[in-house]
Amino acid sequence: MQDAVVSPEKTEEAKLKARYPHLGTKPGGSDLLRKRLQKGQKYFDSGDYNMAKAKMKNKQLPTAAAEKTEITGDHIPTPQDLPQRKQSLVASKLAV
Amino acid sequence: MCRCCYPPSCPTSMAGAGGGGNDVQWCFSQVKGAIDDDVAEADIISTVEFNHSGELLATGDKGGRVVIFQQETENKSQPQCRSEYNVYSTFQSHEPEFDYLKSLEIEEKINKIRWLPQKNAAQFLLSTNDKTIKLWKISERDKRPEGYNLKEEDGRYRDAATITTLRVPVFRPMDLMVEASPRRVFVNGHTYHINSISVNSDNETYLSADDLRINLWHLEITDRSFNVVDIKPANMEELTEVITATEFHPHQCNTFVYSSSKGTIRLCDMRASALCDKHSKLFEEPEDPSNRSFFSEIISSISDVKFSHNGRYMMTRDYLSVKIWDLNMENRPVETYQVHEYLRSKLCSLYENDCIFDKFECCWNGNDSVVMTGSYNNFFRMLDRSQRRDVTLEASRESCKPRQVLKPRRVCAGGKRKKDEISVDSLDFNKKILHTAWHPQENIIAVATTNNLYIFQEKMN
C-alpha cells in the first residue's frame, strides 16, 4: 500500500522554497562549501590602500594633527591601525 | 542482525561502564564557569578532553585559552565522596592573528585538544586553532634550590667581598607550581581551516585535517609535514565535498579514517601508498533517492568520527543521528540511534537560523557499551548499546545540588504534551551541547554547555 504521508523533510523543503524561491538549484553544493572555506576572509584592495596612503602622506605635510583623528570614508586602515582583536589576557572563568 | 532506530523508551538508568548489569544513575558532581547569562565570546567552550588515565580534564575556549582540571586523589575513608576535579593549570594557547598576505583573520579559538600518553613526569597535549598546532608541556615543580653562595634568596647578587663561607645549595620543598610551556609549534601546514587532530598509537606521529587536506606530522619535527590526503579539485568550481574529521585507529598505527560533508567515511592504510587519496574502505549508507530533499546532504554531513576503544567499531555523528559502524562492513552501519528526530520537521527554521550547521561531537564510554552526544536546550543523550535503551538528560543550574540525581527529560514532538515533557517549540536552540567527554575508565562525564563545564558522576550507593 502506498504511504500517503509526506516526509517531514519534504514539507520543510517546500516551506524553505516558498520563502526563498531563488535558493540554489544545487542543494547543499559548492556555494555552501565555498562559504565555509572562506571563513575569516577580509577583502583588501591594494589600489585603495595605496591611494589612501598617498593621500595621508600629502595631507600630513601642512596640518599633521587634525588628519590623524579624522576617520574618513576612504581611510583604509594600515596594518598599524587595524583594530587589534581583543586579546584574551583575562583568565578563563572556568579557572576560578 | 542490524538494529536500526529502535523506539526510545524512558528508563531512569542504564548499564554502567563496569558492566555486570548494574544500572547507572547519573548525579551532579561539579559545575565550572560563570553563572551570569551574559556570555563573553571568549568564554565559549570549544573542546573538552580527558587524558588517557582520566586524571586530567582539559578544556579549550574561543578566547584561545586552555584550562586543565585534575582529579583529586580519592579519599579512601569517605568512599561516598567522589573525587573532584580542580583547576590544575591554565594558559593562553593561541592568540588572534591576521594573515596580511591572504587578508585572513585567524581566530584564536581552540578547535581541538588531544593528549599524548604519559611517558614521564610531565604531561603533553596538542592544541590547535584554525591554522597552527602547538605541543604543550605541562610540568610540576615542587622543589626549588636554596642557599646559593653568590645570590640572595630574592635573586639579587651578593657583594663578593661579604662572602666568608661556602655552602652547598640544596633543594627544598615549595608550593606546587604547574608550568605550561610550548615545546613545538607546527605552522604553515594548512591552507584551509584545521578541524581535527589525532595522535597515532605509535606516539611519534599525528594527523591534522583541514577541509581539503590531511597532513601527517612527526611530533619532533615542526618544519615539515607529509600530506597524506588531498581532495582539492583542480577546479574549485567542482568542489562537492569537504573533510570534516579524522582519527587514527587506536591500535593500528597505519590506519586512519576521515569523514566527509556528504556522510561518507573513508578508511586509509598508509602501508598501501604514500598518498592515501585512494581509500582502502568506503563506508556509506545507501540512500533512498525518493526521500532526498534539499536538506538531505546537509544533515548527512558527519560532524564527528570516533573509533571505539577496542578498535572494532567507529561511531559517526550527523545532524540527527549517531551511527555505529563495524569496520568489516562498509555498506551500512550496524546500529543507528536517533538523537532528536523531532527536529526533522523543523529543518526549515533550523536552516534559517544556521543551527543545521552545528557540529555535535560524540564519545564512547570506557568499555564501548554506551555512547553519548549532545543536543539543544542543554540536553544530552546517553545511548546504551548493550541494553538497547536511551535517556535524555539535562545540564542545568537547576539540578546542581551535590549528588543530585539527574531526572530523564522528554521532548514532546507533537500532540498533547504530557506533564514534565517539553515541547519542541519551547526548546532553546542557543543552548547547545556540542562537546562532551567520558572518563576512559570510570563513569564520570564532562559536558560543556556554552560557557559552563558540568561534571556528572555515577551515583554511589
JSON list of N, CA and C in Angstrom, two decimals, chain A residues 8-10 12-13 15-16 19-20 23-24 26-28 30 32-34 36-37 39-44 79 82 85-88 90-95, chain B residues 32 34 43 59 63 65 67 69 92 95 102-105 107-108 130 193 211 236 239-241 290 292-297 344-348 352 357:
[
{"chain": "A", "resi": 8, "resn": "PRO", "atom": "N", "xyz": [8.42, 14.59, 6.53]},
{"chain": "A", "resi": 8, "resn": "PRO", "atom": "CA", "xyz": [8.55, 15.92, 7.16]},
{"chain": "A", "resi": 8, "resn": "PRO", "atom": "C", "xyz": [9.63, 16.76, 6.49]},
{"chain": "A", "resi": 9, "resn": "GLU", "atom": "N", "xyz": [10.66, 16.07, 5.99]},
{"chain": "A", "resi": 9, "resn": "GLU", "atom": "CA", "xyz": [11.74, 16.80, 5.33]},
{"chain": "A", "resi": 9, "resn": "GLU", "atom": "C", "xyz": [11.25, 17.51, 4.09]},
{"chain": "A", "resi": 10, "resn": "LYS", "atom": "N", "xyz": [10.41, 16.81, 3.33]},
{"chain": "A", "resi": 10, "resn": "LYS", "atom": "CA", "xyz": [9.92, 17.41, 2.08]},
{"chain": "A", "resi": 10, "resn": "LYS", "atom": "C", "xyz": [9.00, 18.58, 2.39]},
{"chain": "A", "resi": 12, "resn": "GLU", "atom": "N", "xyz": [9.30, 20.54, 4.97]},
{"chain": "A", "resi": 12, "resn": "GLU", "atom": "CA", "xyz": [10.20, 21.62, 5.36]},
{"chain": "A", "resi": 12, "resn": "GLU", "atom": "C", "xyz": [10.86, 22.24, 4.14]},
{"chain": "A", "resi": 13, "resn": "GLU", "atom": "N", "xyz": [11.20, 21.38, 3.17]},
{"chain": "A", "resi": 13, "resn": "GLU", "atom": "CA", "xyz": [11.83, 21.87, 1.95]},
{"chain": "A", "resi": 13, "resn": "GLU", "atom": "C", "xyz": [10.87, 22.80, 1.20]},
{"chain": "A", "resi": 15, "resn": "LYS", "atom": "N", "xyz": [8.53, 24.56, 2.48]},
{"chain": "A", "resi": 15, "resn": "LYS", "atom": "CA", "xyz": [8.44, 25.82, 3.25]},
{"chain": "A", "resi": 15, "resn": "LYS", "atom": "C", "xyz": [9.60, 26.74, 2.90]},
{"chain": "A", "resi": 16, "resn": "LEU", "atom": "N", "xyz": [10.81, 26.15, 2.83]},
{"chain": "A", "resi": 16, "resn": "LEU", "atom": "CA", "xyz": [12.01, 26.93, 2.55]},
{"chain": "A", "resi": 16, "resn": "LEU", "atom": "C", "xyz": [11.94, 27.52, 1.15]},
{"chain": "A", "resi": 19, "resn": "ARG", "atom": "N", "xyz": [9.77, 30.48, 0.95]},
{"chain": "A", "resi": 19, "resn": "ARG", "atom": "CA", "xyz": [10.32, 31.73, 1.49]},
{"chain": "A", "resi": 19, "resn": "ARG", "atom": "C", "xyz": [11.46, 32.27, 0.63]},
{"chain": "A", "resi": 20, "resn": "TYR", "atom": "N", "xyz": [12.21, 31.36, 0.06]},
{"chain": "A", "resi": 20, "resn": "TYR", "atom": "CA", "xyz": [13.36, 31.78, -0.75]},
{"chain": "A", "resi": 20, "resn": "TYR", "atom": "C", "xyz": [13.29, 31.11, -2.12]},
{"chain": "A", "resi": 23, "resn": "LEU", "atom": "N", "xyz": [16.50, 30.13, -4.10]},
{"chain": "A", "resi": 23, "resn": "LEU", "atom": "CA", "xyz": [17.51, 29.31, -3.43]},
{"chain": "A", "resi": 23, "resn": "LEU", "atom": "C", "xyz": [18.16, 28.38, -4.44]},
{"chain": "A", "resi": 24, "resn": "GLY", "atom": "N", "xyz": [19.50, 28.26, -4.37]},
{"chain": "A", "resi": 24, "resn": "GLY", "atom": "CA", "xyz": [20.30, 27.49, -5.32]},
{"chain": "A", "resi": 24, "resn": "GLY", "atom": "C", "xyz": [19.67, 26.19, -5.78]},
{"chain": "A", "resi": 26, "resn": "LYS", "atom": "N", "xyz": [21.27, 23.73, -6.86]},
{"chain": "A", "resi": 26, "resn": "LYS", "atom": "CA", "xyz": [22.10, 22.61, -6.44]},
{"chain": "A", "resi": 26, "resn": "LYS", "atom": "C", "xyz": [22.10, 22.58, -4.91]},
{"chain": "A", "resi": 27, "resn": "PRO", "atom": "N", "xyz": [21.31, 21.69, -4.33]},
{"chain": "A", "resi": 27, "resn": "PRO", "atom": "CA", "xyz": [21.18, 21.71, -2.87]},
{"chain": "A", "resi": 27, "resn": "PRO", "atom": "C", "xyz": [22.48, 21.35, -2.17]},
{"chain": "A", "resi": 28, "resn": "GLY", "atom": "N", "xyz": [22.80, 22.10, -1.12]},
{"chain": "A", "resi": 28, "resn": "GLY", "atom": "CA", "xyz": [23.95, 21.81, -0.28]},
{"chain": "A", "resi": 28, "resn": "GLY", "atom": "C", "xyz": [25.25, 21.68, -1.04]},
{"chain": "A", "resi": 30, "resn": "SER", "atom": "N", "xyz": [28.28, 23.43, -3.91]},
{"chain": "A", "resi": 30, "resn": "SER", "atom": "CA", "xyz": [29.51, 24.22, -3.84]},
{"chain": "A", "resi": 30, "resn": "SER", "atom": "C", "xyz": [29.38, 25.55, -3.12]},
{"chain": "A", "resi": 32, "resn": "LEU", "atom": "N", "xyz": [27.66, 26.52, -0.54]},
{"chain": "A", "resi": 32, "resn": "LEU", "atom": "CA", "xyz": [27.76, 26.34, 0.91]},
{"chain": "A", "resi": 32, "resn": "LEU", "atom": "C", "xyz": [29.20, 26.00, 1.29]},
{"chain": "A", "resi": 33, "resn": "LEU", "atom": "N", "xyz": [29.80, 25.10, 0.53]},
{"chain": "A", "resi": 33, "resn": "LEU", "atom": "CA", "xyz": [31.15, 24.67, 0.85]},
{"chain": "A", "resi": 33, "resn": "LEU", "atom": "C", "xyz": [32.14, 25.80, 0.67]},
{"chain": "A", "resi": 34, "resn": "ARG", "atom": "N", "xyz": [31.94, 26.57, -0.40]},
{"chain": "A", "resi": 34, "resn": "ARG", "atom": "CA", "xyz": [32.88, 27.65, -0.65]},
{"chain": "A", "resi": 34, "resn": "ARG", "atom": "C", "xyz": [32.77, 28.72, 0.42]},
{"chain": "A", "resi": 36, "resn": "ARG", "atom": "N", "xyz": [32.07, 28.13, 3.46]},
{"chain": "A", "resi": 36, "resn": "ARG", "atom": "CA", "xyz": [32.74, 27.53, 4.61]},
{"chain": "A", "resi": 36, "resn": "ARG", "atom": "C", "xyz": [34.25, 27.68, 4.50]},
{"chain": "A", "resi": 37, "resn": "LEU", "atom": "N", "xyz": [34.76, 27.51, 3.31]},
{"chain": "A", "resi": 37, "resn": "LEU", "atom": "CA", "xyz": [36.20, 27.60, 3.08]},
{"chain": "A", "resi": 37, "resn": "LEU", "atom": "C", "xyz": [36.72, 29.02, 3.22]},
{"chain": "A", "resi": 39, "resn": "LYS", "atom": "N", "xyz": [35.78, 31.35, 5.37]},
{"chain": "A", "resi": 39, "resn": "LYS", "atom": "CA", "xyz": [35.53, 31.94, 6.68]},
{"chain": "A", "resi": 39, "resn": "LYS", "atom": "C", "xyz": [36.73, 32.81, 7.09]},
{"chain": "A", "resi": 40, "resn": "GLY", "atom": "N", "xyz": [36.46, 34.02, 7.52]},
{"chain": "A", "resi": 40, "resn": "GLY", "atom": "CA", "xyz": [37.54, 34.85, 8.02]},
{"chain": "A", "resi": 40, "resn": "GLY", "atom": "C", "xyz": [38.16, 35.76, 6.99]},
{"chain": "A", "resi": 41, "resn": "GLN", "atom": "N", "xyz": [37.69, 35.66, 5.76]},
{"chain": "A", "resi": 41, "resn": "GLN", "atom": "CA", "xyz": [38.30, 36.46, 4.69]},
{"chain": "A", "resi": 41, "resn": "GLN", "atom": "C", "xyz": [37.88, 37.92, 4.77]},
{"chain": "A", "resi": 42, "resn": "LYS", "atom": "N", "xyz": [38.87, 38.78, 4.73]},
{"chain": "A", "resi": 42, "resn": "LYS", "atom": "CA", "xyz": [38.55, 40.20, 4.72]},
{"chain": "A", "resi": 42, "resn": "LYS", "atom": "C", "xyz": [39.17, 40.76, 3.44]},
{"chain": "A", "resi": 43, "resn": "TYR", "atom": "N", "xyz": [38.37, 41.39, 2.63]},
{"chain": "A", "resi": 43, "resn": "TYR", "atom": "CA", "xyz": [38.88, 41.82, 1.33]},
{"chain": "A", "resi": 43, "resn": "TYR", "atom": "C", "xyz": [39.67, 43.11, 1.37]},
{"chain": "A", "resi": 44, "resn": "PHE", "atom": "N", "xyz": [40.69, 43.14, 0.59]},
{"chain": "A", "resi": 44, "resn": "PHE", "atom": "CA", "xyz": [41.68, 44.21, 0.60]},
{"chain": "A", "resi": 44, "resn": "PHE", "atom": "C", "xyz": [41.95, 44.63, -0.84]},
{"chain": "A", "resi": 79, "resn": "PRO", "atom": "N", "xyz": [48.22, 48.43, 8.46]},
{"chain": "A", "resi": 79, "resn": "PRO", "atom": "CA", "xyz": [48.38, 47.34, 9.43]},
{"chain": "A", "resi": 79, "resn": "PRO", "atom": "C", "xyz": [48.53, 47.84, 10.86]},
{"chain": "A", "resi": 82, "resn": "LEU", "atom": "N", "xyz": [45.02, 48.77, 12.26]},
{"chain": "A", "resi": 82, "resn": "LEU", "atom": "CA", "xyz": [43.97, 47.76, 12.34]},
{"chain": "A", "resi": 82, "resn": "LEU", "atom": "C", "xyz": [43.53, 47.58, 13.77]},
{"chain": "A", "resi": 85, "resn": "ARG", "atom": "N", "xyz": [42.39, 42.83, 17.54]},
{"chain": "A", "resi": 85, "resn": "ARG", "atom": "CA", "xyz": [41.40, 41.92, 18.10]},
{"chain": "A", "resi": 85, "resn": "ARG", "atom": "C", "xyz": [41.71, 41.84, 19.58]},
{"chain": "A", "resi": 86, "resn": "LYS", "atom": "N", "xyz": [40.69, 42.00, 20.36]},
{"chain": "A", "resi": 86, "resn": "LYS", "atom": "CA", "xyz": [40.95, 41.99, 21.80]},
{"chain": "A", "resi": 86, "resn": "LYS", "atom": "C", "xyz": [41.56, 40.66, 22.20]},
{"chain": "A", "resi": 87, "resn": "GLN", "atom": "N", "xyz": [42.75, 40.74, 22.75]},
{"chain": "A", "resi": 87, "resn": "GLN", "atom": "CA", "xyz": [43.44, 39.52, 23.12]},
{"chain": "A", "resi": 87, "resn": "GLN", "atom": "C", "xyz": [42.98, 39.07, 24.49]},
{"chain": "A", "resi": 88, "resn": "SER", "atom": "N", "xyz": [42.86, 37.79, 24.65]},
{"chain": "A", "resi": 88, "resn": "SER", "atom": "CA", "xyz": [42.29, 37.28, 25.89]},
{"chain": "A", "resi": 88, "resn": "SER", "atom": "C", "xyz": [43.37, 37.14, 26.94]},
{"chain": "A", "resi": 90, "resn": "VAL", "atom": "N", "xyz": [42.71, 38.00, 29.81]},
{"chain": "A", "resi": 90, "resn": "VAL", "atom": "CA", "xyz": [41.91, 37.78, 31.00]},
{"chain": "A", "resi": 90, "resn": "VAL", "atom": "C", "xyz": [41.84, 36.27, 31.20]},
{"chain": "A", "resi": 91, "resn": "ALA", "atom": "N", "xyz": [41.93, 35.84, 32.44]},
{"chain": "A", "resi": 91, "resn": "ALA", "atom": "CA", "xyz": [41.89, 34.41, 32.71]},
{"chain": "A", "resi": 91, "resn": "ALA", "atom": "C", "xyz": [40.50, 33.84, 32.44]},
{"chain": "A", "resi": 92, "resn": "SER", "atom": "N", "xyz": [40.46, 32.58, 32.08]},
{"chain": "A", "resi": 92, "resn": "SER", "atom": "CA", "xyz": [39.19, 31.92, 31.81]},
{"chain": "A", "resi": 92, "resn": "SER", "atom": "C", "xyz": [38.36, 31.83, 33.08]},
{"chain": "A", "resi": 93, "resn": "LYS", "atom": "N", "xyz": [37.03, 31.99, 32.96]},
{"chain": "A", "resi": 93, "resn": "LYS", "atom": "CA", "xyz": [36.17, 31.92, 34.12]},
{"chain": "A", "resi": 93, "resn": "LYS", "atom": "C", "xyz": [36.04, 30.50, 34.65]},
{"chain": "A", "resi": 94, "resn": "LEU", "atom": "N", "xyz": [36.49, 29.52, 33.86]},
{"chain": "A", "resi": 94, "resn": "LEU", "atom": "CA", "xyz": [36.44, 28.14, 34.34]},
{"chain": "A", "resi": 94, "resn": "LEU", "atom": "C", "xyz": [37.52, 27.91, 35.38]},
{"chain": "A", "resi": 95, "resn": "ALA", "atom": "N", "xyz": [38.55, 28.77, 35.36]},
{"chain": "A", "resi": 95, "resn": "ALA", "atom": "CA", "xyz": [39.70, 28.57, 36.23]},
{"chain": "A", "resi": 95, "resn": "ALA", "atom": "C", "xyz": [39.56, 29.30, 37.56]},
{"chain": "B", "resi": 32, "resn": "LYS", "atom": "N", "xyz": [31.64, 24.23, 36.44]},
{"chain": "B", "resi": 32, "resn": "LYS", "atom": "CA", "xyz": [32.69, 25.26, 36.37]},
{"chain": "B", "resi": 32, "resn": "LYS", "atom": "C", "xyz": [32.23, 26.36, 35.45]},
{"chain": "B", "resi": 34, "resn": "ALA", "atom": "N", "xyz": [31.09, 30.81, 34.91]},
{"chain": "B", "resi": 34, "resn": "ALA", "atom": "CA", "xyz": [30.26, 31.88, 35.48]},
{"chain": "B", "resi": 34, "resn": "ALA", "atom": "C", "xyz": [28.78, 31.57, 35.34]},
{"chain": "B", "resi": 43, "resn": "ASP", "atom": "N", "xyz": [34.59, 33.18, 26.30]},
{"chain": "B", "resi": 43, "resn": "ASP", "atom": "CA", "xyz": [34.30, 32.13, 27.28]},
{"chain": "B", "resi": 43, "resn": "ASP", "atom": "C", "xyz": [33.58, 30.92, 26.70]},
{"chain": "B", "resi": 59, "resn": "THR", "atom": "N", "xyz": [40.01, 21.76, 28.85]},
{"chain": "B", "resi": 59, "resn": "THR", "atom": "CA", "xyz": [39.01, 22.46, 28.05]},
{"chain": "B", "resi": 59, "resn": "THR", "atom": "C", "xyz": [39.72, 23.54, 27.26]},
{"chain": "B", "resi": 63, "resn": "GLY", "atom": "N", "xyz": [38.47, 32.00, 23.28]},
{"chain": "B", "resi": 63, "resn": "GLY", "atom": "CA", "xyz": [39.48, 33.01, 23.55]},
{"chain": "B", "resi": 63, "resn": "GLY", "atom": "C", "xyz": [40.89, 32.45, 23.47]},
{"chain": "B", "resi": 65, "resn": "ARG", "atom": "N", "xyz": [42.18, 30.01, 25.20]},
{"chain": "B", "resi": 65, "resn": "ARG", "atom": "CA", "xyz": [42.74, 29.59, 26.49]},
{"chain": "B", "resi": 65, "resn": "ARG", "atom": "C", "xyz": [42.47, 28.10, 26.75]},
{"chain": "B", "resi": 67, "resn": "VAL", "atom": "N", "xyz": [42.21, 25.34, 29.95]},
{"chain": "B", "resi": 67, "resn": "VAL", "atom": "CA", "xyz": [42.13, 25.15, 31.39]},
{"chain": "B", "resi": 67, "resn": "VAL", "atom": "C", "xyz": [42.19, 23.65, 31.63]},
{"chain": "B", "resi": 69, "resn": "PHE", "atom": "N", "xyz": [41.94, 20.60, 34.46]},
{"chain": "B", "resi": 69, "resn": "PHE", "atom": "CA", "xyz": [41.49, 20.22, 35.80]},
{"chain": "B", "resi": 69, "resn": "PHE", "atom": "C", "xyz": [42.12, 18.88, 36.15]},
{"chain": "B", "resi": 92, "resn": "GLN", "atom": "N", "xyz": [47.32, 30.58, 28.06]},
{"chain": "B", "resi": 92, "resn": "GLN", "atom": "CA", "xyz": [46.86, 31.09, 26.77]},
{"chain": "B", "resi": 92, "resn": "GLN", "atom": "C", "xyz": [47.57, 30.28, 25.69]},
{"chain": "B", "resi": 95, "resn": "GLU", "atom": "N", "xyz": [46.84, 32.93, 20.15]},
{"chain": "B", "resi": 95, "resn": "GLU", "atom": "CA", "xyz": [46.45, 34.34, 20.11]},
{"chain": "B", "resi": 95, "resn": "GLU", "atom": "C", "xyz": [45.80, 34.63, 18.76]},
{"chain": "B", "resi": 102, "resn": "LYS", "atom": "N", "xyz": [46.96, 36.96, 2.83]},
{"chain": "B", "resi": 102, "resn": "LYS", "atom": "CA", "xyz": [45.70, 36.41, 2.34]},
{"chain": "B", "resi": 102, "resn": "LYS", "atom": "C", "xyz": [44.48, 37.17, 2.85]},
{"chain": "B", "resi": 103, "resn": "SER", "atom": "N", "xyz": [44.70, 38.23, 3.58]},
{"chain": "B", "resi": 103, "resn": "SER", "atom": "CA", "xyz": [43.59, 39.00, 4.14]},
{"chain": "B", "resi": 103, "resn": "SER", "atom": "C", "xyz": [42.69, 38.14, 4.99]},
{"chain": "B", "resi": 104, "resn": "LEU", "atom": "N", "xyz": [43.29, 37.30, 5.79]},
{"chain": "B", "resi": 104, "resn": "LEU", "atom": "CA", "xyz": [42.53, 36.36, 6.60]},
{"chain": "B", "resi": 104, "resn": "LEU", "atom": "C", "xyz": [42.71, 36.64, 8.07]},
{"chain": "B", "resi": 105, "resn": "GLU", "atom": "N", "xyz": [41.57, 36.67, 8.75]},
{"chain": "B", "resi": 105, "resn": "GLU", "atom": "CA", "xyz": [41.63, 36.82, 10.20]},
{"chain": "B", "resi": 105, "resn": "GLU", "atom": "C", "xyz": [41.73, 35.41, 10.75]},
{"chain": "B", "resi": 107, "resn": "GLU", "atom": "N", "xyz": [41.31, 33.12, 13.83]},
{"chain": "B", "resi": 107, "resn": "GLU", "atom": "CA", "xyz": [40.72, 33.06, 15.18]},
{"chain": "B", "resi": 107, "resn": "GLU", "atom": "C", "xyz": [41.63, 32.31, 16.14]},
{"chain": "B", "resi": 108, "resn": "GLU", "atom": "N", "xyz": [41.60, 32.72, 17.39]},
{"chain": "B", "resi": 108, "resn": "GLU", "atom": "CA", "xyz": [42.40, 32.02, 18.39]},
{"chain": "B", "resi": 108, "resn": "GLU", "atom": "C", "xyz": [41.65, 30.85, 19.01]},
{"chain": "B", "resi": 130, "resn": "ASP", "atom": "N", "xyz": [42.62, 27.30, 13.95]},
{"chain": "B", "resi": 130, "resn": "ASP", "atom": "CA", "xyz": [42.37, 27.05, 12.54]},
{"chain": "B", "resi": 130, "resn": "ASP", "atom": "C", "xyz": [43.65, 26.79, 11.72]},
{"chain": "B", "resi": 193, "resn": "HIS", "atom": "N", "xyz": [40.97, 25.56, 7.04]},
{"chain": "B", "resi": 193, "resn": "HIS", "atom": "CA", "xyz": [40.84, 25.55, 8.49]},
{"chain": "B", "resi": 193, "resn": "HIS", "atom": "C", "xyz": [40.93, 24.17, 9.10]},
{"chain": "B", "resi": 211, "resn": "ASP", "atom": "N", "xyz": [39.75, 21.31, 5.71]},
{"chain": "B", "resi": 211, "resn": "ASP", "atom": "CA", "xyz": [38.61, 20.97, 4.86]},
{"chain": "B", "resi": 211, "resn": "ASP", "atom": "C", "xyz": [38.98, 20.11, 3.66]},
{"chain": "B", "resi": 236, "resn": "MET", "atom": "N", "xyz": [38.12, 24.60, -8.49]},
{"chain": "B", "resi": 236, "resn": "MET", "atom": "CA", "xyz": [37.34, 24.73, -7.27]},
{"chain": "B", "resi": 236, "resn": "MET", "atom": "C", "xyz": [35.83, 24.78, -7.50]},
{"chain": "B", "resi": 239, "resn": "LEU", "atom": "N", "xyz": [34.08, 21.59, -6.55]},
{"chain": "B", "resi": 239, "resn": "LEU", "atom": "CA", "xyz": [34.11, 21.13, -5.17]},
{"chain": "B", "resi": 239, "resn": "LEU", "atom": "C", "xyz": [32.74, 20.68, -4.72]},
{"chain": "B", "resi": 240, "resn": "THR", "atom": "N", "xyz": [32.65, 19.44, -4.26]},
{"chain": "B", "resi": 240, "resn": "THR", "atom": "CA", "xyz": [31.35, 18.93, -3.81]},
{"chain": "B", "resi": 240, "resn": "THR", "atom": "C", "xyz": [31.39, 18.42, -2.38]},
{"chain": "B", "resi": 241, "resn": "GLU", "atom": "N", "xyz": [32.58, 18.23, -1.85]},
{"chain": "B", "resi": 241, "resn": "GLU", "atom": "CA", "xyz": [32.64, 17.57, -0.55]},
{"chain": "B", "resi": 241, "resn": "GLU", "atom": "C", "xyz": [33.89, 18.05, 0.18]},
{"chain": "B", "resi": 290, "resn": "SER", "atom": "N", "xyz": [14.14, 8.54, -3.34]},
{"chain": "B", "resi": 290, "resn": "SER", "atom": "CA", "xyz": [12.82, 9.17, -3.28]},
{"chain": "B", "resi": 290, "resn": "SER", "atom": "C", "xyz": [12.68, 10.01, -2.02]},
{"chain": "B", "resi": 292, "resn": "ARG", "atom": "N", "xyz": [15.04, 11.91, -0.88]},
{"chain": "B", "resi": 292, "resn": "ARG", "atom": "CA", "xyz": [16.00, 13.01, -0.95]},
{"chain": "B", "resi": 292, "resn": "ARG", "atom": "C", "xyz": [15.31, 14.38, -0.94]},
{"chain": "B", "resi": 293, "resn": "SER", "atom": "N", "xyz": [15.88, 15.30, -0.16]},
{"chain": "B", "resi": 293, "resn": "SER", "atom": "CA", "xyz": [15.33, 16.66, -0.12]},
{"chain": "B", "resi": 293, "resn": "SER", "atom": "C", "xyz": [16.49, 17.64, -0.16]},
{"chain": "B", "resi": 294, "resn": "PHE", "atom": "N", "xyz": [16.17, 18.89, -0.12]},
{"chain": "B", "resi": 294, "resn": "PHE", "atom": "CA", "xyz": [17.21, 19.93, -0.09]},
{"chain": "B", "resi": 294, "resn": "PHE", "atom": "C", "xyz": [18.12, 19.75, 1.10]},
{"chain": "B", "resi": 295, "resn": "PHE", "atom": "N", "xyz": [17.55, 19.24, 2.20]},
{"chain": "B", "resi": 295, "resn": "PHE", "atom": "CA", "xyz": [18.32, 19.14, 3.44]},
{"chain": "B", "resi": 295, "resn": "PHE", "atom": "C", "xyz": [19.15, 17.86, 3.55]},
{"chain": "B", "resi": 296, "resn": "SER", "atom": "N", "xyz": [18.84, 16.88, 2.70]},
{"chain": "B", "resi": 296, "resn": "SER", "atom": "CA", "xyz": [19.47, 15.56, 2.86]},
{"chain": "B", "resi": 296, "resn": "SER", "atom": "C", "xyz": [20.98, 15.61, 3.01]},
{"chain": "B", "resi": 297, "resn": "GLU", "atom": "N", "xyz": [21.62, 16.31, 2.10]},
{"chain": "B", "resi": 297, "resn": "GLU", "atom": "CA", "xyz": [23.08, 16.32, 2.16]},
{"chain": "B", "resi": 297, "resn": "GLU", "atom": "C", "xyz": [23.59, 17.07, 3.39]},
{"chain": "B", "resi": 344, "resn": "ARG", "atom": "N", "xyz": [13.36, 16.91, 12.68]},
{"chain": "B", "resi": 344, "resn": "ARG", "atom": "CA", "xyz": [13.24, 16.73, 11.23]},
{"chain": "B", "resi": 344, "resn": "ARG", "atom": "C", "xyz": [12.14, 17.63, 10.66]},
{"chain": "B", "resi": 345, "resn": "SER", "atom": "N", "xyz": [11.12, 17.87, 11.46]},
{"chain": "B", "resi": 345, "resn": "SER", "atom": "CA", "xyz": [10.03, 18.73, 10.96]},
{"chain": "B", "resi": 345, "resn": "SER", "atom": "C", "xyz": [10.28, 20.20, 11.28]},
{"chain": "B", "resi": 346, "resn": "LYS", "atom": "N", "xyz": [11.51, 20.52, 11.68]},
{"chain": "B", "resi": 346, "resn": "LYS", "atom": "CA", "xyz": [11.85, 21.92, 11.96]},
{"chain": "B", "resi": 346, "resn": "LYS", "atom": "C", "xyz": [13.04, 22.36, 11.12]},
{"chain": "B", "resi": 347, "resn": "LEU", "atom": "N", "xyz": [13.39, 21.55, 10.13]},
{"chain": "B", "resi": 347, "resn": "LEU", "atom": "CA", "xyz": [14.61, 21.80, 9.37]},
{"chain": "B", "resi": 347, "resn": "LEU", "atom": "C", "xyz": [14.62, 23.16, 8.68]},
{"chain": "B", "resi": 348, "resn": "CYS", "atom": "N", "xyz": [13.45, 23.62, 8.28]},
{"chain": "B", "resi": 348, "resn": "CYS", "atom": "CA", "xyz": [13.40, 24.91, 7.59]},
{"chain": "B", "resi": 348, "resn": "CYS", "atom": "C", "xyz": [13.91, 26.02, 8.50]},
{"chain": "B", "resi": 352, "resn": "GLU", "atom": "N", "xyz": [17.39, 28.35, 8.54]},
{"chain": "B", "resi": 352, "resn": "GLU", "atom": "CA", "xyz": [17.38, 29.81, 8.55]},
{"chain": "B", "resi": 352, "resn": "GLU", "atom": "C", "xyz": [18.21, 30.39, 9.68]},
{"chain": "B", "resi": 357, "resn": "PHE", "atom": "N", "xyz": [23.84, 23.69, 10.80]},
{"chain": "B", "resi": 357, "resn": "PHE", "atom": "CA", "xyz": [25.28, 23.53, 10.57]},
{"chain": "B", "resi": 357, "resn": "PHE", "atom": "C", "xyz": [26.05, 23.29, 11.86]}
]
